[in-house]
Amino acid sequence: MSDQKRYFLLMQDDHRTASNRLREDFRREVRDKFNQTITSDPKNTLSKLSDLESEFNAKFPRCTALKGEFYAYAGKFRGSNDFYSIHGLFHLTFFEVKEVANG
């Protein structure tokens, strides 16, 4: 078994109507690139999300800018309780992948 932790990304609370094209396109892009994927480098994944957020904010300057925030349980990345959020749009939760013997 590998000692490196891996995280399953799941887009949640994704049922609200996007208020503008920026939010609609950003949600679609995050869903296509990150939803239901596995990462072993959460910091790099968060960096990519931040870069994508900046790219979309620049693409739609007349819309209110997106402001994603990352919430970590007890201030430390632990998985399963940690998530990236665009308030009023969706959460992208990081679930730690557990390996089991004979699974």
CSV table of C-alpha atoms in Angstrom, one decimal:
chain,number,residue,atom,x,y,z
A,1,MET,CA,0.0,0.0,0.0
A,2,SER,CA,1.1,3.5,-0.7
A,3,ASP,CA,2.0,5.9,2.1
A,4,GLN,CA,1.0,8.9,0.1
A,5,LYS,CA,-2.5,10.2,0.9
A,6,ARG,CA,-5.0,10.6,-1.9
A,7,TYR,CA,-8.2,12.6,-2.0
A,8,PHE,CA,-11.4,12.2,-3.9
A,9,LEU,CA,-12.9,15.5,-5.0
A,10,LEU,CA,-16.7,15.7,-5.0
A,11,MET,CA,-18.7,18.8,-6.1
A,12,GLN,CA,-21.6,19.3,-3.6
A,13,ASP,CA,-24.4,21.7,-3.0
A,14,ASP,CA,-24.5,22.3,-6.8
A,15,HIS,CA,-28.2,22.8,-7.2
A,16,ARG,CA,-28.5,26.6,-7.1
A,17,THR,CA,-29.1,28.6,-10.3
A,18,ALA,CA,-26.1,30.6,-11.4
A,19,SER,CA,-26.8,34.3,-11.3
A,20,ASN,CA,-24.6,35.2,-14.3
A,21,ARG,CA,-22.5,33.8,-17.1
A,22,LEU,CA,-19.3,34.0,-14.9
A,23,ARG,CA,-20.7,31.7,-12.3
A,24,GLU,CA,-22.4,29.4,-14.8
A,25,ASP,CA,-19.2,28.9,-16.9
A,26,PHE,CA,-16.9,28.6,-13.8
A,27,ARG,CA,-19.2,25.9,-12.3
A,28,ARG,CA,-19.2,24.0,-15.5
A,29,GLU,CA,-15.4,24.2,-15.8
A,30,VAL,CA,-14.8,23.0,-12.2
A,31,ARG,CA,-17.3,20.2,-12.7
A,32,ASP,CA,-15.5,19.1,-15.9
A,33,LYS,CA,-12.0,19.3,-14.6
A,34,PHE,CA,-12.2,18.5,-10.9
A,35,ASN,CA,-15.5,16.8,-9.9
A,36,GLN,CA,-15.1,13.1,-9.1
A,37,THR,CA,-11.4,13.0,-9.6
A,38,ILE,CA,-8.6,11.9,-7.3
A,39,THR,CA,-5.6,14.0,-6.3
A,40,SER,CA,-2.5,13.2,-4.2
A,41,ASP,CA,-1.4,16.9,-4.2
A,42,PRO,CA,-4.3,19.0,-2.6
A,43,LYS,CA,-2.2,22.2,-2.5
A,44,ASN,CA,-1.5,22.0,-6.2
A,45,THR,CA,-5.2,21.3,-6.8
A,46,LEU,CA,-6.2,24.4,-4.7
A,47,SER,CA,-3.6,26.4,-6.7
A,48,LYS,CA,-5.2,25.3,-10.0
A,49,LEU,CA,-8.6,26.2,-8.6
A,50,SER,CA,-7.3,29.7,-7.6
A,51,ASP,CA,-5.7,30.2,-11.0
A,52,LEU,CA,-8.9,29.1,-12.8
A,53,GLU,CA,-10.9,31.5,-10.6
A,54,SER,CA,-8.6,34.4,-11.5
A,55,GLU,CA,-8.8,33.5,-15.2
A,56,PHE,CA,-12.6,33.6,-15.1
A,57,ASN,CA,-12.8,36.8,-13.1
A,58,ALA,CA,-10.6,38.4,-15.8
A,59,LYS,CA,-12.7,37.0,-18.6
A,60,PHE,CA,-15.9,38.5,-17.1
A,61,PRO,CA,-14.8,41.8,-15.6
A,62,ARG,CA,-18.4,43.3,-15.4
A,63,CYS,CA,-19.6,40.5,-13.1
A,64,THR,CA,-19.0,40.5,-9.4
A,65,ALA,CA,-15.8,38.6,-8.9
A,66,LEU,CA,-15.8,35.1,-7.6
A,67,LYS,CA,-14.1,34.6,-4.2
A,68,GLY,CA,-13.3,31.1,-3.4
A,69,GLU,CA,-12.4,30.1,0.1
A,70,PHE,CA,-10.8,27.0,1.5
A,71,TYR,CA,-11.9,25.6,4.8
A,72,ALA,CA,-9.8,23.1,6.7
A,73,TYR,CA,-10.8,21.2,9.8
A,74,ALA,CA,-8.8,22.6,12.8
A,75,GLY,CA,-6.7,24.7,10.4
A,76,LYS,CA,-4.9,21.7,9.0
A,77,PHE,CA,-5.6,19.8,5.7
A,78,ARG,CA,-7.1,16.5,6.8
A,79,GLY,CA,-9.5,15.5,4.0
A,80,SER,CA,-13.2,14.6,4.3
A,81,ASN,CA,-13.9,17.8,6.4
A,82,ASP,CA,-12.0,20.1,4.1
A,83,PHE,CA,-13.6,21.9,1.2
A,84,TYR,CA,-13.2,24.7,-1.3
A,85,SER,CA,-16.3,26.9,-1.6
A,86,ILE,CA,-17.8,29.5,-3.9
A,87,HIS,CA,-20.5,30.9,-1.6
A,88,GLY,CA,-24.0,30.5,-3.1
A,89,LEU,CA,-22.7,28.3,-5.9
A,90,PHE,CA,-21.1,25.0,-4.8
A,91,HIS,CA,-18.6,23.3,-2.5
A,92,LEU,CA,-15.8,21.0,-3.7
A,93,THR,CA,-15.1,18.6,-0.8
A,94,PHE,CA,-11.8,16.6,-0.4
A,95,PHE,CA,-12.5,13.1,0.9
A,96,GLU,CA,-9.5,11.1,2.0
A,97,VAL,CA,-9.3,7.8,0.1
A,98,LYS,CA,-8.9,4.9,2.4
A,99,GLU,CA,-7.2,1.7,1.1
A,100,VAL,CA,-8.4,-1.6,2.4
A,101,ALA,CA,-6.7,-5.0,2.2
A,102,ASN,CA,-8.6,-7.5,0.1
A,103,GLY,CA,-10.9,-4.7,-1.2
